[in-house]
mmCIF file of C-alpha atoms and ligand atoms in Angstrom:
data_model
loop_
_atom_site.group_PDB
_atom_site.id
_atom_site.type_symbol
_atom_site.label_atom_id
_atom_site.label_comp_id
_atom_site.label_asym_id
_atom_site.label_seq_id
_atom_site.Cartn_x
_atom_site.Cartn_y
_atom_site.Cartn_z
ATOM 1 C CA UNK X 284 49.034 50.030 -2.175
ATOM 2 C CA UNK X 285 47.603 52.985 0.397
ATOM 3 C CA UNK X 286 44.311 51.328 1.877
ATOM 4 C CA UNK X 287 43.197 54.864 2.721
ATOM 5 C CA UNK X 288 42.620 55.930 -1.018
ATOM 6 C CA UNK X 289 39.396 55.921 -2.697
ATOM 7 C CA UNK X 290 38.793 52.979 -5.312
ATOM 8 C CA UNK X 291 37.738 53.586 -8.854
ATOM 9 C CA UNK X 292 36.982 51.504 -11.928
ATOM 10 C CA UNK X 293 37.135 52.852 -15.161
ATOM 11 C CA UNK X 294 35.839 50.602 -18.269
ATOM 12 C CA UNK X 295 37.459 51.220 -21.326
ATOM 13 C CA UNK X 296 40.319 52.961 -20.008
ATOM 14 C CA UNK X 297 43.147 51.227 -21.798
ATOM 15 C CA UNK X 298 43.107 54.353 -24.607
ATOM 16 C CA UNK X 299 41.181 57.287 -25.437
ATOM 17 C CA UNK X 300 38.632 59.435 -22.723
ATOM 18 C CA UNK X 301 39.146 56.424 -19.988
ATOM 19 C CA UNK X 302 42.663 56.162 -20.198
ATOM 20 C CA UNK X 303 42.954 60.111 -19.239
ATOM 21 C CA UNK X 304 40.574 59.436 -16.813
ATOM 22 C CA UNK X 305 41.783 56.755 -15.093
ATOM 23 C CA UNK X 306 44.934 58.975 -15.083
ATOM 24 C CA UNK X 307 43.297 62.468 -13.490
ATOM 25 C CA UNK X 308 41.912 59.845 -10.731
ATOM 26 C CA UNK X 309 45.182 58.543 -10.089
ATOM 27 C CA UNK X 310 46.723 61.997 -9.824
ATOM 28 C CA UNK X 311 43.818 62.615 -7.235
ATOM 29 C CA UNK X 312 44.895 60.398 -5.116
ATOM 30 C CA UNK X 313 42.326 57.033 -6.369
ATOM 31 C CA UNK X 314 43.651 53.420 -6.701
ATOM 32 C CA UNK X 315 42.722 52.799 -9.781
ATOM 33 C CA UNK X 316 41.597 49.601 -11.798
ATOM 34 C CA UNK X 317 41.945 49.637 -15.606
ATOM 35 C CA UNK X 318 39.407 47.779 -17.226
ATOM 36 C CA UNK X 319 39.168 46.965 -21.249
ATOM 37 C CA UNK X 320 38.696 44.029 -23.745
ATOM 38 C CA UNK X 321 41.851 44.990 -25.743
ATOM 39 C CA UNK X 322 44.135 43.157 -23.047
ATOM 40 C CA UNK X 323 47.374 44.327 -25.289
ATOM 41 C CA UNK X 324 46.766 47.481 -24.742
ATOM 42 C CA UNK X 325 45.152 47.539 -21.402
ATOM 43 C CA UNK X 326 48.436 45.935 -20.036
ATOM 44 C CA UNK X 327 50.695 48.623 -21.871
ATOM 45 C CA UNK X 328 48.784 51.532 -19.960
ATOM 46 C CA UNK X 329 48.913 49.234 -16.978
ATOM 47 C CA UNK X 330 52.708 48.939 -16.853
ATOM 48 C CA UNK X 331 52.892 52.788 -18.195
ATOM 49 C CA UNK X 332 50.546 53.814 -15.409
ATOM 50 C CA UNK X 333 52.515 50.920 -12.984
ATOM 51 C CA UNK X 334 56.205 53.048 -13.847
ATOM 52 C CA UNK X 335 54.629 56.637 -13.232
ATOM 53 C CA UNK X 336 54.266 55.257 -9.843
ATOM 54 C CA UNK X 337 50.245 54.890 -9.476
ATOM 55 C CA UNK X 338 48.223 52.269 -7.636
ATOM 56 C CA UNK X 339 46.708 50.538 -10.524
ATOM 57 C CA UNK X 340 45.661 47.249 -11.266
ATOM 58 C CA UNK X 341 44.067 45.739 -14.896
ATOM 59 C CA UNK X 342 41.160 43.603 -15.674
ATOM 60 C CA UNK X 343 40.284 42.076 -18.723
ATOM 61 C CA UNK X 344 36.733 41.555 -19.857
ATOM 62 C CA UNK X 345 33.809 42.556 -21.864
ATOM 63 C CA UNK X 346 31.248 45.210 -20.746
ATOM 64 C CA UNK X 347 28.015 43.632 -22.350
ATOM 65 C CA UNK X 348 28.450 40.937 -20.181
ATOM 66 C CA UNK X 349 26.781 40.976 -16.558
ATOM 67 C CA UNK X 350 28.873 38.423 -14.841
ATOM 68 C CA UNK X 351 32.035 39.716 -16.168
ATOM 69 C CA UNK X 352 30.917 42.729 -15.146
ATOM 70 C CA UNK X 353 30.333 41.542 -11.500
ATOM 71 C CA UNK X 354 33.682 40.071 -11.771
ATOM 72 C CA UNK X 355 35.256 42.963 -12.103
ATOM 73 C CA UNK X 356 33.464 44.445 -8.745
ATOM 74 C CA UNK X 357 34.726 41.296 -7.134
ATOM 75 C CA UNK X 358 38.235 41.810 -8.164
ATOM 76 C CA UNK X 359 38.401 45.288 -6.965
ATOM 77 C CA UNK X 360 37.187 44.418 -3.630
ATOM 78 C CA UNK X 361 39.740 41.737 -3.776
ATOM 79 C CA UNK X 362 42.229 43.418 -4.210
ATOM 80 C CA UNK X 363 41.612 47.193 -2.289
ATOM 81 C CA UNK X 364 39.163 46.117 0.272
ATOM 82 C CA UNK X 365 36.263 48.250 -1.410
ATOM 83 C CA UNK X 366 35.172 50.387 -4.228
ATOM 84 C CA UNK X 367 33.924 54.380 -4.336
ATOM 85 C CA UNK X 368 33.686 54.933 -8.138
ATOM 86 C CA UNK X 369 32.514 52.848 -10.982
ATOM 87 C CA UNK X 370 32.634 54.889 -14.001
ATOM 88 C CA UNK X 371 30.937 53.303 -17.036
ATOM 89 C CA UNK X 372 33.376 54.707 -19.859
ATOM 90 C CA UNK X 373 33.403 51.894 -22.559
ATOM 91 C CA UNK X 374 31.199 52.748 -25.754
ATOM 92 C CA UNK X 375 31.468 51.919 -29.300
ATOM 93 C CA UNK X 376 30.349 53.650 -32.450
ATOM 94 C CA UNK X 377 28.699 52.942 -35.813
ATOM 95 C CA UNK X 378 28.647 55.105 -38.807
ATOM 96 C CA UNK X 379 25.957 54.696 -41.352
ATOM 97 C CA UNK X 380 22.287 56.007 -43.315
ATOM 98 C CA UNK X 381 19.368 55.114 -41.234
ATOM 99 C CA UNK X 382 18.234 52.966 -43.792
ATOM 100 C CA UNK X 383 21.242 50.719 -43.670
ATOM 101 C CA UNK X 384 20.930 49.938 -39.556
ATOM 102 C CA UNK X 385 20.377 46.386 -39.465
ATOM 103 C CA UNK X 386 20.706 44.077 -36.775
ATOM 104 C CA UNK X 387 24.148 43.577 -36.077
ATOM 105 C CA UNK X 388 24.711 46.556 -35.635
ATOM 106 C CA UNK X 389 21.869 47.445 -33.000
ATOM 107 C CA UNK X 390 22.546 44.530 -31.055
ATOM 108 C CA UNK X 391 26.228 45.404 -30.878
ATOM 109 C CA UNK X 392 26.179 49.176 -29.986
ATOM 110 C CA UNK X 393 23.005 48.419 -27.694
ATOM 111 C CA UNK X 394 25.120 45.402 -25.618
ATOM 112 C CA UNK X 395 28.315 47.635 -25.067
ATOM 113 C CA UNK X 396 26.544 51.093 -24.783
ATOM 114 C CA UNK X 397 23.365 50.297 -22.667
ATOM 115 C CA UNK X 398 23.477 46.724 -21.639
ATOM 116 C CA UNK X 399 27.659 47.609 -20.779
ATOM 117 C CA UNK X 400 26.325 50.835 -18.256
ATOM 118 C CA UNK X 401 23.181 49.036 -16.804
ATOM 119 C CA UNK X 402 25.387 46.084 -15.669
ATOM 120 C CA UNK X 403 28.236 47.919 -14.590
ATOM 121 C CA UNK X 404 25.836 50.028 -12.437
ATOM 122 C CA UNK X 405 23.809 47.577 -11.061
ATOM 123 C CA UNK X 406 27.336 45.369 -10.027
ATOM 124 C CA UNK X 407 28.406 48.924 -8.291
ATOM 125 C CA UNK X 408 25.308 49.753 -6.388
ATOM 126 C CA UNK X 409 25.019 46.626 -4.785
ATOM 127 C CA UNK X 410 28.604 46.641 -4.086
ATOM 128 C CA UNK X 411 28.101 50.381 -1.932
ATOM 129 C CA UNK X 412 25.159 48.874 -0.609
ATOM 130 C CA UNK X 413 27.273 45.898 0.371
ATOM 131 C CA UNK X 414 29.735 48.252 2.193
ATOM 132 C CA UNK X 415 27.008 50.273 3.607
ATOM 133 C CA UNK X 416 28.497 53.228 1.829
ATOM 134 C CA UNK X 417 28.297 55.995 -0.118
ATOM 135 C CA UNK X 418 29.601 55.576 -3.632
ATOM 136 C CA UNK X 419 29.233 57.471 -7.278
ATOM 137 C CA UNK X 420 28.429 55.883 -10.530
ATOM 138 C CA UNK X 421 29.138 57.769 -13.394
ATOM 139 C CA UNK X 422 28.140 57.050 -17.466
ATOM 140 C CA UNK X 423 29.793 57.964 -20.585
ATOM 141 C CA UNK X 424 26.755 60.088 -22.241
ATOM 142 C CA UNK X 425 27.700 62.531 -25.175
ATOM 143 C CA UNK X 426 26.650 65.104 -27.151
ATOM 144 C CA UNK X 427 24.387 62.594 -29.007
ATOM 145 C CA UNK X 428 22.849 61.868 -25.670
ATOM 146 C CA UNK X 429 20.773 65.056 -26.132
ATOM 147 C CA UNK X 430 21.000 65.380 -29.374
ATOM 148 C CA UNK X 431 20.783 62.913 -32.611
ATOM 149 C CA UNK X 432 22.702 63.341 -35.553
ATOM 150 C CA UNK X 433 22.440 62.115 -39.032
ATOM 151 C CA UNK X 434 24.656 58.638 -40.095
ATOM 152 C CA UNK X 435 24.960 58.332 -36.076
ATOM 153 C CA UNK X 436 21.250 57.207 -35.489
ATOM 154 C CA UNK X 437 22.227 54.029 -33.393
ATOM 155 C CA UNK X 438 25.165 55.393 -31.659
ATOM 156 C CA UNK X 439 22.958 58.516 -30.678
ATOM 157 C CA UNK X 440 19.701 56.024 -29.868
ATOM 158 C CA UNK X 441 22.264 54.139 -27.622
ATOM 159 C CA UNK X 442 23.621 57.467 -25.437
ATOM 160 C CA UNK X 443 19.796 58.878 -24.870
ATOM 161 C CA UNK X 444 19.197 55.182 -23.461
ATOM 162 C CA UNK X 445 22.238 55.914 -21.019
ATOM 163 C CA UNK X 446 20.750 59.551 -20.361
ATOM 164 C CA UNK X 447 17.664 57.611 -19.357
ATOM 165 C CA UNK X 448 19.545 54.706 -17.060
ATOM 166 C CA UNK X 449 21.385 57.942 -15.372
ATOM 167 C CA UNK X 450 18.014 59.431 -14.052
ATOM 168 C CA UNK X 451 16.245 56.571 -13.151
ATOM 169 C CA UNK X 452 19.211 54.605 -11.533
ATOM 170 C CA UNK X 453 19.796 58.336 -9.347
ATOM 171 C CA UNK X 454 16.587 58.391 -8.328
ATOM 172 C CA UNK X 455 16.051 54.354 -7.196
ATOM 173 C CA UNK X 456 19.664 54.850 -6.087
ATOM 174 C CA UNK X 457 19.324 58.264 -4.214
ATOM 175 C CA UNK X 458 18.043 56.806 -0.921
ATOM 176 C CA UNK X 459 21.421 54.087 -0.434
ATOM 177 C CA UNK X 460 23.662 57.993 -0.864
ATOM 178 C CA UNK X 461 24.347 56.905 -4.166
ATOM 179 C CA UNK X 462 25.283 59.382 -7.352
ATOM 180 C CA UNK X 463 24.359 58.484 -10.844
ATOM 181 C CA UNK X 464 25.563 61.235 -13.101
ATOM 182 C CA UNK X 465 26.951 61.129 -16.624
ATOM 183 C CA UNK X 466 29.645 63.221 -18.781
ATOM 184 C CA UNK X 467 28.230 63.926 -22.028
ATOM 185 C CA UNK X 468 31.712 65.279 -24.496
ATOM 186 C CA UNK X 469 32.077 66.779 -27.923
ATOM 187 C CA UNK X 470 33.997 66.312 -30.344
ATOM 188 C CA UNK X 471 37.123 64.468 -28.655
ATOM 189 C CA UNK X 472 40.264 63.703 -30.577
ATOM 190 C CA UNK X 473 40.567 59.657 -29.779
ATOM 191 C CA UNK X 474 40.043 56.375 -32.111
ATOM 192 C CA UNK X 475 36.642 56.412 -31.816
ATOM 193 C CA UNK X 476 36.653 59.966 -33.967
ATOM 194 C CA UNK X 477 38.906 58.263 -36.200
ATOM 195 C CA UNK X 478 36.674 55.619 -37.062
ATOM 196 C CA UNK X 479 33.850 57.711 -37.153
ATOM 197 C CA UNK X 480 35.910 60.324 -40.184
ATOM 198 C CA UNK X 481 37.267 57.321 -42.016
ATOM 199 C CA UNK X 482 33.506 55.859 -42.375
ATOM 200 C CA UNK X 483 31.924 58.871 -42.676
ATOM 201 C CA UNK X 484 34.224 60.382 -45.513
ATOM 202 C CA UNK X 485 33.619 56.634 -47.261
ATOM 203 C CA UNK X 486 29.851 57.463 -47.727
ATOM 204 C CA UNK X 487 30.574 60.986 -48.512
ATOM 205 C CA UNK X 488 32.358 61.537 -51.858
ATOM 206 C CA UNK X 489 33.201 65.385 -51.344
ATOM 207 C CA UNK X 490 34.859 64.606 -47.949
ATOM 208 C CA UNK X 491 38.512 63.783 -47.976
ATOM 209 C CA UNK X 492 40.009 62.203 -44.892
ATOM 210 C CA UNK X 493 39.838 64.548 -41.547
ATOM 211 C CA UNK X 494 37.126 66.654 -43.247
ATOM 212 C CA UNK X 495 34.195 65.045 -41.173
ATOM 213 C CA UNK X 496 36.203 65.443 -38.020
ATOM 214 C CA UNK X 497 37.046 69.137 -39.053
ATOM 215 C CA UNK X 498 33.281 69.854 -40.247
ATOM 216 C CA UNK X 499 32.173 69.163 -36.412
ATOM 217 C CA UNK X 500 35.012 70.446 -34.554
ATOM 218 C CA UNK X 501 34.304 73.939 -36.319
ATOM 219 C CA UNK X 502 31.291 74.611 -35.380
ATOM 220 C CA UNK X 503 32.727 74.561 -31.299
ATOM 221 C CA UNK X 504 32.093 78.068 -30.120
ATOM 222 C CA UNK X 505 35.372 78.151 -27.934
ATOM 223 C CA UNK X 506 37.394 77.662 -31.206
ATOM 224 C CA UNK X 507 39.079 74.257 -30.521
ATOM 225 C CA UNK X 508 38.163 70.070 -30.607
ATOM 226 C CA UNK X 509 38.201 68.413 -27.325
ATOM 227 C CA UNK X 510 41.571 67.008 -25.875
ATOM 228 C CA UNK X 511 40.271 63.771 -23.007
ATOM 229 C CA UNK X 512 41.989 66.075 -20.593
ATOM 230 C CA UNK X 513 39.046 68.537 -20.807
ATOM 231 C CA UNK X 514 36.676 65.587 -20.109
ATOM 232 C CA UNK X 515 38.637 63.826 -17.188
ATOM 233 C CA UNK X 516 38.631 67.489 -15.179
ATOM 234 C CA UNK X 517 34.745 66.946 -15.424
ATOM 235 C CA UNK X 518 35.001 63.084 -14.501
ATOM 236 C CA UNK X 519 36.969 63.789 -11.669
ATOM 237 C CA UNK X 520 34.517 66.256 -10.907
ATOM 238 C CA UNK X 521 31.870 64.051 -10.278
ATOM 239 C CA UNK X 522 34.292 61.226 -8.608
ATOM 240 C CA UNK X 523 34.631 63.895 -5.864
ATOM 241 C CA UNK X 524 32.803 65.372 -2.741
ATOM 242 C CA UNK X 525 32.719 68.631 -4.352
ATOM 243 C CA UNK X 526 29.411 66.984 -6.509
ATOM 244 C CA UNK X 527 27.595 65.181 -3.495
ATOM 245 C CA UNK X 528 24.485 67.220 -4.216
ATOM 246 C CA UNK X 529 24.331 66.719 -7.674
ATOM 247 C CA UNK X 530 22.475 62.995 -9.255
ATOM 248 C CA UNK X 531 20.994 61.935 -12.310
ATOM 249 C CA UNK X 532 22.509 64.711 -14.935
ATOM 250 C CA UNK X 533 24.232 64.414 -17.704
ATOM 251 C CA UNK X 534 26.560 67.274 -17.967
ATOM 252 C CA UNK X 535 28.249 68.638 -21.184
ATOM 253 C CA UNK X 536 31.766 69.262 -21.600
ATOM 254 C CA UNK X 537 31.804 70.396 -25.583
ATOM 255 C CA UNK X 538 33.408 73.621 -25.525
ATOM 256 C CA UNK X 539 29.781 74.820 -27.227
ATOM 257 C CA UNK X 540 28.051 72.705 -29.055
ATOM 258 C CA UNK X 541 24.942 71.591 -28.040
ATOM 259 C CA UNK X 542 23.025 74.071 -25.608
ATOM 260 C CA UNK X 543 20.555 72.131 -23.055
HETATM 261 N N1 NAI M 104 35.652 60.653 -28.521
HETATM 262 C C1 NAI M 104 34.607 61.422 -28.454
HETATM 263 O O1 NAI M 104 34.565 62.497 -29.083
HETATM 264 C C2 NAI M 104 33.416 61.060 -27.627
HETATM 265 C C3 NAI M 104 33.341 59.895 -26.891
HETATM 266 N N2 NAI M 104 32.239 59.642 -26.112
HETATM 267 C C4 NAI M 104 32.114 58.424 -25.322
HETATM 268 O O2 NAI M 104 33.224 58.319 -24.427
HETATM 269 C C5 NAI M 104 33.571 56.945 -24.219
HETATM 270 C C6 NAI M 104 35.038 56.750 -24.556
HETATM 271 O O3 NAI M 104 35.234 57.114 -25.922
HETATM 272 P P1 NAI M 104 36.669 57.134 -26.635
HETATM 273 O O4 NAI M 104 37.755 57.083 -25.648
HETATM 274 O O5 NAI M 104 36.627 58.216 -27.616
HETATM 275 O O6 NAI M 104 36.586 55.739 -27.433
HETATM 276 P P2 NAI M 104 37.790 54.791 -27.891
HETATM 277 O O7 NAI M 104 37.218 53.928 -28.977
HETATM 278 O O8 NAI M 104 39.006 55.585 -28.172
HETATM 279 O O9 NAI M 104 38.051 53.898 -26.595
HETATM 280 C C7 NAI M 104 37.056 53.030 -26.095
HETATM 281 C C8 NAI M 104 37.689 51.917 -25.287
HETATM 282 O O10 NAI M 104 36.639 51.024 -24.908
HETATM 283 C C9 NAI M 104 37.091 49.678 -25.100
HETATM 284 N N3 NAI M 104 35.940 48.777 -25.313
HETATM 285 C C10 NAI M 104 35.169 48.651 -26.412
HETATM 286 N N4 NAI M 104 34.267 47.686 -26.228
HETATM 287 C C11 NAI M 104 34.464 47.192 -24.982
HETATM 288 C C12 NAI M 104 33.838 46.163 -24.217
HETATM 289 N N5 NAI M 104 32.819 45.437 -24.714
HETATM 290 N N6 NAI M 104 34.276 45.944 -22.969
HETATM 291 C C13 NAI M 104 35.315 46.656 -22.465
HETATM 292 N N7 NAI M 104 35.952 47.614 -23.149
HETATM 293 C C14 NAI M 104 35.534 47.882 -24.390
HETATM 294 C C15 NAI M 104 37.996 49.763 -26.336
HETATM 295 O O11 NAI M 104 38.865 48.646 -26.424
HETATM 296 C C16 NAI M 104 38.702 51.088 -26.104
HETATM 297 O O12 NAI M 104 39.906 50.925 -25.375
HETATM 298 C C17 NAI M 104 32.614 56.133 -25.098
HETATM 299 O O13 NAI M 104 31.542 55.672 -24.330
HETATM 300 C C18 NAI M 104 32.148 57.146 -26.128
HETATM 301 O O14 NAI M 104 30.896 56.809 -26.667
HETATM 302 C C19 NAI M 104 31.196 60.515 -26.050
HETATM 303 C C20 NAI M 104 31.226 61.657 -26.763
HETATM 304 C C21 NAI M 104 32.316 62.025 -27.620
HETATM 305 C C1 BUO M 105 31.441 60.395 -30.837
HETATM 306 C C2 BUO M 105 30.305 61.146 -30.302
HETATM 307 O O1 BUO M 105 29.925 60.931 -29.205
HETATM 308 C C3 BUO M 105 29.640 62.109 -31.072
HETATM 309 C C4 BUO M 105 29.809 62.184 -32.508
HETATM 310 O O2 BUO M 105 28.891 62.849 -30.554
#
């Protein structure tokens, strides 16, 4: 393990948009610590990421909770000495009418999505304040952070309440040289856009499987769905120097979608 190397966490990186990013950080020269609840697959990518020769280590626990998520700071620290990044990538989704949101749901896409990135980032901050560093914290927004869209009225409640943590945690944050920032994708091929088709083709009887997925992926102006690749070159973006002088946005990478 090279002591010299940034440290960043990524939640939610044993698949999908935080697995790729937890791998562009690694390529960049980051010790890296994988973070998920699915510990089967968070030690696959582990030993996959262990074999391509990275400095990674894997933590198992659940977002929504604060003193797991302080836990993980602690282990980090633990283990590399410090931390530089915390990037809040874990989110869940839920597909259905308005008038069929009930509790559960809320209180489940509220605790991972919001709860999840306010813990994560208050855990961070006082670890750079800790070190008496600088350090960037950076949320998993999305297209339905700036805009909300029909069946997705909880998910899209839950990523304007993480547009709203990014400013206001940049601007308490700004004066300890801490970034808040957020990525904001599209339409990204992972599971989460599988579950989202499946249950939105089941409440949809002239969609056949793929054709929700399709519907939003053709309205992208540059002619093509999002691979995570296109949202880890932002991620790392914001993990870097090159984006010292920017805090509290939440950028879109949708290859045209939603104009802001
Ligand atoms: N896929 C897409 O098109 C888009 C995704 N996003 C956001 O990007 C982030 C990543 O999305 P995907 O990779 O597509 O999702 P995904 O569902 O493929 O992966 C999410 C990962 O988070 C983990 N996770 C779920 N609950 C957790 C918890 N309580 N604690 C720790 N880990 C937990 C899952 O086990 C999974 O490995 C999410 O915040 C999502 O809302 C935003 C816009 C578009
Ligand atoms: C999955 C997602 O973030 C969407 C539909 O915007």
């Amino acid at each position: 393990m090279n002591s010299e190397n940034k440290v960043a966490i990524i939640t939610g990186s044993a698949g999908g948009l935080g697995k790729a990013i937890a791998e562009r950080l690694a390529n960049d020269g980051f010790n890296i610590v994988v973070q998920d609840i699915n510990n089967d697959l968070l030690l696959e990518t582990e030993k996959e990421f262990k074999e391509k020769g990275y400095n990674v280590i894997s933590f198992k626990s659940d977002v929504s909770k604060q003193k797991e998520q302080e836990e993980l700071v602690k282990f980090t620290v633990k283990e590399f000495n410090k931390l530089d990044v915390f990037i809040n990538n874990a989110g869940v989704d839920a597909v259905t009418p308005f008038l069929e949101i009930d509790e559960n749901q809320l209180n489940k896409l509220f605790n991972i999505n919001v709860f999840g990135t306010v813990y994560g980032t208050q855990a961070a901050a006082k670890q750079f304040i800790k070190q008496n560093t600088k350090g960037k914290i950076i949320n998993a927004c999305s297209i339905a952070g700036h805009e909300s869209y029909e069946m997705l009225g909880t998910y899209s409640a839950t990523k304007h309440s993480v547009r709203s943590f990014t400013q206001v945690a940049a601007k308490e944050l700004a004066k300890y040289k801490i970034n808040v920032n957020a990525y904001c994708p599209g339409v990204a091929k992972t599971k989460m856009w599988e579950r989202i088709d499946e249950e939105m083709v089941k409440y949809d009887e002239n969609l056949n499987p793929g054709d929700a997925f399709e519907k939003f992926s053709s309205a992208i102006k540059l002619g093509r769905y999002q691979e995570p690749k296109d949202v880890a070159n932002l991620v790392s973006f914001l993990a870097s120097e090159d984006s010292d002088y920017i805090t509290g946005q939440s950028i879109l990478t949708d290859g045209g979608l939603v104009y802001r």
